[in-house]
Amino acid sequence: MTDGTLANRIDHLFKAIQPKGREFSYEEVARGCEALTVGTFSKTYVWQLRTGQRDNPTKRHLEALAAFFGVPVAYFFDDQVVDDVNSQLALVAALRDSDVRDIALRALHMDHATRQSLARIVNEISRMQGGHPDTTAPDEQA
């Protein structure tokens, strides 16, 4: 996701980072950000940033949001950082699924050639189902 709007990036953090099994409330984010910075941080302000009602936060507010969600401040400015962080967040989200976690843990005990075969099988099934394109690194493809 390289959508450059601040609102979309904040919204994505709300959706992707859910340690309590649900999105953080605006109140939780505001309290967490307020604890990380000097000054006030209201739930209304968090909502305004997330919905695009406000789009010019202070450096201090961005630093607090970044610290709260555990991302670098550059996440709000740099498309490459957004892509890198979102890839990591997608992996974390995938590993919450017990079936995905089971497959990954079983693959750890396979040799390299077997893992490559498994990756090809998964890619083929994904392609047949119209899923995501092949994400295997070029040097791992046979």
JSON list of C-alpha atoms in Angstrom, two decimals:
[
{"chain": "A", "resi": 1, "resn": "MET", "atom": "CA", "xyz": [0.00, 0.00, 0.00]},
{"chain": "A", "resi": 2, "resn": "THR", "atom": "CA", "xyz": [1.66, 3.18, -1.09]},
{"chain": "A", "resi": 3, "resn": "ASP", "atom": "CA", "xyz": [-1.40, 5.43, -0.80]},
{"chain": "A", "resi": 4, "resn": "GLY", "atom": "CA", "xyz": [0.26, 8.63, 0.31]},
{"chain": "A", "resi": 5, "resn": "THR", "atom": "CA", "xyz": [-2.53, 10.08, 2.40]},
{"chain": "A", "resi": 6, "resn": "LEU", "atom": "CA", "xyz": [-1.90, 10.36, 6.10]},
{"chain": "A", "resi": 7, "resn": "ALA", "atom": "CA", "xyz": [-5.47, 9.30, 6.84]},
{"chain": "A", "resi": 8, "resn": "ASN", "atom": "CA", "xyz": [-5.13, 6.06, 4.87]},
{"chain": "A", "resi": 9, "resn": "ARG", "atom": "CA", "xyz": [-1.84, 5.22, 6.55]},
{"chain": "A", "resi": 10, "resn": "ILE", "atom": "CA", "xyz": [-3.28, 5.81, 10.02]},
{"chain": "A", "resi": 11, "resn": "ASP", "atom": "CA", "xyz": [-6.40, 3.83, 9.11]},
{"chain": "A", "resi": 12, "resn": "HIS", "atom": "CA", "xyz": [-4.22, 0.95, 7.96]},
{"chain": "A", "resi": 13, "resn": "LEU", "atom": "CA", "xyz": [-2.38, 0.94, 11.30]},
{"chain": "A", "resi": 14, "resn": "PHE", "atom": "CA", "xyz": [-5.70, 0.72, 13.15]},
{"chain": "A", "resi": 15, "resn": "LYS", "atom": "CA", "xyz": [-6.75, -2.24, 10.99]},
{"chain": "A", "resi": 16, "resn": "ALA", "atom": "CA", "xyz": [-3.41, -4.06, 10.97]},
{"chain": "A", "resi": 17, "resn": "ILE", "atom": "CA", "xyz": [-2.27, -3.68, 14.58]},
{"chain": "A", "resi": 18, "resn": "GLN", "atom": "CA", "xyz": [-4.76, -5.38, 16.85]},
{"chain": "A", "resi": 19, "resn": "PRO", "atom": "CA", "xyz": [-3.02, -6.95, 19.85]},
{"chain": "A", "resi": 20, "resn": "LYS", "atom": "CA", "xyz": [-6.35, -7.18, 21.71]},
{"chain": "A", "resi": 21, "resn": "GLY", "atom": "CA", "xyz": [-8.00, -9.00, 18.79]},
{"chain": "A", "resi": 22, "resn": "ARG", "atom": "CA", "xyz": [-9.84, -5.83, 17.78]},
{"chain": "A", "resi": 23, "resn": "GLU", "atom": "CA", "xyz": [-9.06, -2.33, 16.61]},
{"chain": "A", "resi": 24, "resn": "PHE", "atom": "CA", "xyz": [-7.88, 0.08, 19.24]},
{"chain": "A", "resi": 25, "resn": "SER", "atom": "CA", "xyz": [-10.52, 2.62, 20.23]},
{"chain": "A", "resi": 26, "resn": "TYR", "atom": "CA", "xyz": [-9.84, 6.29, 19.61]},
{"chain": "A", "resi": 27, "resn": "GLU", "atom": "CA", "xyz": [-9.71, 6.72, 23.38]},
{"chain": "A", "resi": 28, "resn": "GLU", "atom": "CA", "xyz": [-7.02, 4.02, 23.74]},
{"chain": "A", "resi": 29, "resn": "VAL", "atom": "CA", "xyz": [-4.89, 5.59, 21.03]},
{"chain": "A", "resi": 30, "resn": "ALA", "atom": "CA", "xyz": [-5.33, 9.09, 22.45]},
{"chain": "A", "resi": 31, "resn": "ARG", "atom": "CA", "xyz": [-4.40, 7.96, 25.98]},
{"chain": "A", "resi": 32, "resn": "GLY", "atom": "CA", "xyz": [-1.42, 5.99, 24.68]},
{"chain": "A", "resi": 33, "resn": "CYS", "atom": "CA", "xyz": [-0.19, 8.90, 22.60]},
{"chain": "A", "resi": 34, "resn": "GLU", "atom": "CA", "xyz": [-0.72, 11.35, 25.42]},
{"chain": "A", "resi": 35, "resn": "ALA", "atom": "CA", "xyz": [1.39, 9.15, 27.69]},
{"chain": "A", "resi": 36, "resn": "LEU", "atom": "CA", "xyz": [4.18, 9.21, 25.09]},
{"chain": "A", "resi": 37, "resn": "THR", "atom": "CA", "xyz": [4.26, 12.97, 24.59]},
{"chain": "A", "resi": 38, "resn": "VAL", "atom": "CA", "xyz": [3.93, 16.21, 26.45]},
{"chain": "A", "resi": 39, "resn": "GLY", "atom": "CA", "xyz": [0.56, 17.85, 25.91]},
{"chain": "A", "resi": 40, "resn": "THR", "atom": "CA", "xyz": [-2.91, 16.73, 25.03]},
{"chain": "A", "resi": 41, "resn": "PHE", "atom": "CA", "xyz": [-4.01, 14.21, 22.48]},
{"chain": "A", "resi": 42, "resn": "SER", "atom": "CA", "xyz": [-7.79, 13.82, 22.23]},
{"chain": "A", "resi": 43, "resn": "LYS", "atom": "CA", "xyz": [-9.80, 10.94, 20.82]},
{"chain": "A", "resi": 44, "resn": "THR", "atom": "CA", "xyz": [-11.51, 13.47, 18.53]},
{"chain": "A", "resi": 45, "resn": "TYR", "atom": "CA", "xyz": [-8.12, 14.51, 17.14]},
{"chain": "A", "resi": 46, "resn": "VAL", "atom": "CA", "xyz": [-7.20, 10.86, 16.50]},
{"chain": "A", "resi": 47, "resn": "TRP", "atom": "CA", "xyz": [-10.52, 10.39, 14.69]},
{"chain": "A", "resi": 48, "resn": "GLN", "atom": "CA", "xyz": [-9.93, 13.55, 12.64]},
{"chain": "A", "resi": 49, "resn": "LEU", "atom": "CA", "xyz": [-6.48, 12.34, 11.58]},
{"chain": "A", "resi": 50, "resn": "ARG", "atom": "CA", "xyz": [-7.79, 8.88, 10.69]},
{"chain": "A", "resi": 51, "resn": "THR", "atom": "CA", "xyz": [-10.68, 10.23, 8.62]},
{"chain": "A", "resi": 52, "resn": "GLY", "atom": "CA", "xyz": [-8.75, 13.01, 6.91]},
{"chain": "A", "resi": 53, "resn": "GLN", "atom": "CA", "xyz": [-10.63, 15.81, 8.68]},
{"chain": "A", "resi": 54, "resn": "ARG", "atom": "CA", "xyz": [-7.20, 17.02, 9.85]},
{"chain": "A", "resi": 55, "resn": "ASP", "atom": "CA", "xyz": [-4.08, 16.34, 7.82]},
{"chain": "A", "resi": 56, "resn": "ASN", "atom": "CA", "xyz": [-1.32, 18.53, 9.21]},
{"chain": "A", "resi": 57, "resn": "PRO", "atom": "CA", "xyz": [-0.35, 17.14, 12.62]},
{"chain": "A", "resi": 58, "resn": "THR", "atom": "CA", "xyz": [2.66, 18.39, 14.53]},
{"chain": "A", "resi": 59, "resn": "LYS", "atom": "CA", "xyz": [5.91, 16.46, 14.57]},
{"chain": "A", "resi": 60, "resn": "ARG", "atom": "CA", "xyz": [5.21, 15.63, 18.21]},
{"chain": "A", "resi": 61, "resn": "HIS", "atom": "CA", "xyz": [1.83, 14.11, 17.33]},
{"chain": "A", "resi": 62, "resn": "LEU", "atom": "CA", "xyz": [3.29, 12.00, 14.53]},
{"chain": "A", "resi": 63, "resn": "GLU", "atom": "CA", "xyz": [6.07, 10.80, 16.80]},
{"chain": "A", "resi": 64, "resn": "ALA", "atom": "CA", "xyz": [3.51, 9.79, 19.41]},
{"chain": "A", "resi": 65, "resn": "LEU", "atom": "CA", "xyz": [1.36, 7.94, 16.85]},
{"chain": "A", "resi": 66, "resn": "ALA", "atom": "CA", "xyz": [4.41, 6.16, 15.46]},
{"chain": "A", "resi": 67, "resn": "ALA", "atom": "CA", "xyz": [5.56, 5.15, 18.94]},
{"chain": "A", "resi": 68, "resn": "PHE", "atom": "CA", "xyz": [2.08, 3.97, 19.93]},
{"chain": "A", "resi": 69, "resn": "PHE", "atom": "CA", "xyz": [1.72, 1.74, 16.86]},
{"chain": "A", "resi": 70, "resn": "GLY", "atom": "CA", "xyz": [5.38, 0.67, 16.93]},
{"chain": "A", "resi": 71, "resn": "VAL", "atom": "CA", "xyz": [6.32, 1.98, 13.49]},
{"chain": "A", "resi": 72, "resn": "PRO", "atom": "CA", "xyz": [9.02, 4.44, 12.43]},
{"chain": "A", "resi": 73, "resn": "VAL", "atom": "CA", "xyz": [7.92, 8.06, 11.99]},
{"chain": "A", "resi": 74, "resn": "ALA", "atom": "CA", "xyz": [9.01, 7.73, 8.36]},
{"chain": "A", "resi": 75, "resn": "TYR", "atom": "CA", "xyz": [5.97, 5.46, 7.89]},
{"chain": "A", "resi": 76, "resn": "PHE", "atom": "CA", "xyz": [3.89, 8.60, 7.47]},
{"chain": "A", "resi": 77, "resn": "PHE", "atom": "CA", "xyz": [6.15, 10.05, 4.73]},
{"chain": "A", "resi": 78, "resn": "ASP", "atom": "CA", "xyz": [8.13, 7.39, 2.90]},
{"chain": "A", "resi": 79, "resn": "ASP", "atom": "CA", "xyz": [6.41, 4.96, 0.51]},
{"chain": "A", "resi": 80, "resn": "GLN", "atom": "CA", "xyz": [9.24, 2.42, 0.81]},
{"chain": "A", "resi": 81, "resn": "VAL", "atom": "CA", "xyz": [8.95, 2.42, 4.61]},
{"chain": "A", "resi": 82, "resn": "VAL", "atom": "CA", "xyz": [5.18, 1.99, 4.25]},
{"chain": "A", "resi": 83, "resn": "ASP", "atom": "CA", "xyz": [5.67, -1.02, 1.97]},
{"chain": "A", "resi": 84, "resn": "ASP", "atom": "CA", "xyz": [8.29, -2.58, 4.28]},
{"chain": "A", "resi": 85, "resn": "VAL", "atom": "CA", "xyz": [6.26, -2.07, 7.45]},
{"chain": "A", "resi": 86, "resn": "ASN", "atom": "CA", "xyz": [3.02, -3.24, 5.84]},
{"chain": "A", "resi": 87, "resn": "SER", "atom": "CA", "xyz": [4.74, -6.43, 4.62]},
{"chain": "A", "resi": 88, "resn": "GLN", "atom": "CA", "xyz": [5.84, -7.13, 8.18]},
{"chain": "A", "resi": 89, "resn": "LEU", "atom": "CA", "xyz": [2.36, -6.38, 9.52]},
{"chain": "A", "resi": 90, "resn": "ALA", "atom": "CA", "xyz": [0.80, -8.71, 6.95]},
{"chain": "A", "resi": 91, "resn": "LEU", "atom": "CA", "xyz": [3.12, -11.50, 8.04]},
{"chain": "A", "resi": 92, "resn": "VAL", "atom": "CA", "xyz": [2.24, -10.95, 11.70]},
{"chain": "A", "resi": 93, "resn": "ALA", "atom": "CA", "xyz": [-1.47, -10.98, 10.83]},
{"chain": "A", "resi": 94, "resn": "ALA", "atom": "CA", "xyz": [-1.06, -14.17, 8.79]},
{"chain": "A", "resi": 95, "resn": "LEU", "atom": "CA", "xyz": [0.73, -15.91, 11.64]},
{"chain": "A", "resi": 96, "resn": "ARG", "atom": "CA", "xyz": [-2.25, -15.24, 13.92]},
{"chain": "A", "resi": 97, "resn": "ASP", "atom": "CA", "xyz": [-4.11, -17.83, 11.84]},
{"chain": "A", "resi": 98, "resn": "SER", "atom": "CA", "xyz": [-3.47, -21.25, 13.39]},
{"chain": "A", "resi": 99, "resn": "ASP", "atom": "CA", "xyz": [-3.45, -23.05, 10.01]},
{"chain": "A", "resi": 100, "resn": "VAL", "atom": "CA", "xyz": [-0.87, -20.66, 8.56]},
{"chain": "A", "resi": 101, "resn": "ARG", "atom": "CA", "xyz": [1.22, -20.92, 11.72]},
{"chain": "A", "resi": 102, "resn": "ASP", "atom": "CA", "xyz": [1.05, -24.75, 11.57]},
{"chain": "A", "resi": 103, "resn": "ILE", "atom": "CA", "xyz": [2.20, -24.81, 7.94]},
{"chain": "A", "resi": 104, "resn": "ALA", "atom": "CA", "xyz": [5.05, -22.37, 8.67]},
{"chain": "A", "resi": 105, "resn": "LEU", "atom": "CA", "xyz": [6.22, -24.35, 11.70]},
{"chain": "A", "resi": 106, "resn": "ARG", "atom": "CA", "xyz": [6.15, -27.63, 9.76]},
{"chain": "A", "resi": 107, "resn": "ALA", "atom": "CA", "xyz": [8.10, -26.01, 6.91]},
{"chain": "A", "resi": 108, "resn": "LEU", "atom": "CA", "xyz": [10.87, -25.10, 9.36]},
{"chain": "A", "resi": 109, "resn": "HIS", "atom": "CA", "xyz": [11.73, -28.79, 9.66]},
{"chain": "A", "resi": 110, "resn": "MET", "atom": "CA", "xyz": [11.93, -29.34, 5.90]},
{"chain": "A", "resi": 111, "resn": "ASP", "atom": "CA", "xyz": [15.09, -29.12, 3.85]},
{"chain": "A", "resi": 112, "resn": "HIS", "atom": "CA", "xyz": [15.51, -26.25, 1.39]},
{"chain": "A", "resi": 113, "resn": "ALA", "atom": "CA", "xyz": [14.45, -28.25, -1.69]},
{"chain": "A", "resi": 114, "resn": "THR", "atom": "CA", "xyz": [11.26, -29.44, 0.01]},
{"chain": "A", "resi": 115, "resn": "ARG", "atom": "CA", "xyz": [10.39, -25.90, 1.08]},
{"chain": "A", "resi": 116, "resn": "GLN", "atom": "CA", "xyz": [10.87, -24.75, -2.52]},
{"chain": "A", "resi": 117, "resn": "SER", "atom": "CA", "xyz": [8.51, -27.50, -3.69]},
{"chain": "A", "resi": 118, "resn": "LEU", "atom": "CA", "xyz": [5.96, -26.51, -1.06]},
{"chain": "A", "resi": 119, "resn": "ALA", "atom": "CA", "xyz": [6.22, -22.86, -2.14]},
{"chain": "A", "resi": 120, "resn": "ARG", "atom": "CA", "xyz": [5.59, -23.86, -5.78]},
{"chain": "A", "resi": 121, "resn": "ILE", "atom": "CA", "xyz": [2.53, -25.90, -4.76]},
{"chain": "A", "resi": 122, "resn": "VAL", "atom": "CA", "xyz": [1.14, -23.02, -2.69]},
{"chain": "A", "resi": 123, "resn": "ASN", "atom": "CA", "xyz": [1.80, -20.55, -5.53]},
{"chain": "A", "resi": 124, "resn": "GLU", "atom": "CA", "xyz": [0.05, -22.81, -8.04]},
{"chain": "A", "resi": 125, "resn": "ILE", "atom": "CA", "xyz": [-2.99, -23.27, -5.80]},
{"chain": "A", "resi": 126, "resn": "SER", "atom": "CA", "xyz": [-3.11, -19.51, -5.19]},
{"chain": "A", "resi": 127, "resn": "ARG", "atom": "CA", "xyz": [-2.89, -18.84, -8.93]},
{"chain": "A", "resi": 128, "resn": "MET", "atom": "CA", "xyz": [-5.71, -21.33, -9.62]},
{"chain": "A", "resi": 129, "resn": "GLN", "atom": "CA", "xyz": [-7.89, -19.61, -7.03]},
{"chain": "A", "resi": 130, "resn": "GLY", "atom": "CA", "xyz": [-7.13, -16.18, -8.47]},
{"chain": "A", "resi": 131, "resn": "GLY", "atom": "CA", "xyz": [-5.15, -15.25, -5.38]},
{"chain": "A", "resi": 132, "resn": "HIS", "atom": "CA", "xyz": [-2.02, -13.23, -4.89]},
{"chain": "A", "resi": 133, "resn": "PRO", "atom": "CA", "xyz": [0.74, -13.40, -7.48]},
{"chain": "A", "resi": 134, "resn": "ASP", "atom": "CA", "xyz": [3.88, -15.42, -6.86]},
{"chain": "A", "resi": 135, "resn": "THR", "atom": "CA", "xyz": [5.74, -13.86, -3.94]},
{"chain": "A", "resi": 136, "resn": "THR", "atom": "CA", "xyz": [8.66, -16.26, -3.96]},
{"chain": "A", "resi": 137, "resn": "ALA", "atom": "CA", "xyz": [11.98, -14.47, -4.28]},
{"chain": "A", "resi": 138, "resn": "PRO", "atom": "CA", "xyz": [13.55, -14.92, -7.74]},
{"chain": "A", "resi": 139, "resn": "ASP", "atom": "CA", "xyz": [16.56, -16.74, -6.29]},
{"chain": "A", "resi": 140, "resn": "GLU", "atom": "CA", "xyz": [14.22, -19.25, -4.64]},
{"chain": "A", "resi": 141, "resn": "GLN", "atom": "CA", "xyz": [12.32, -20.13, -7.79]},
{"chain": "A", "resi": 142, "resn": "ALA", "atom": "CA", "xyz": [13.30, -23.26, -9.64]}
]
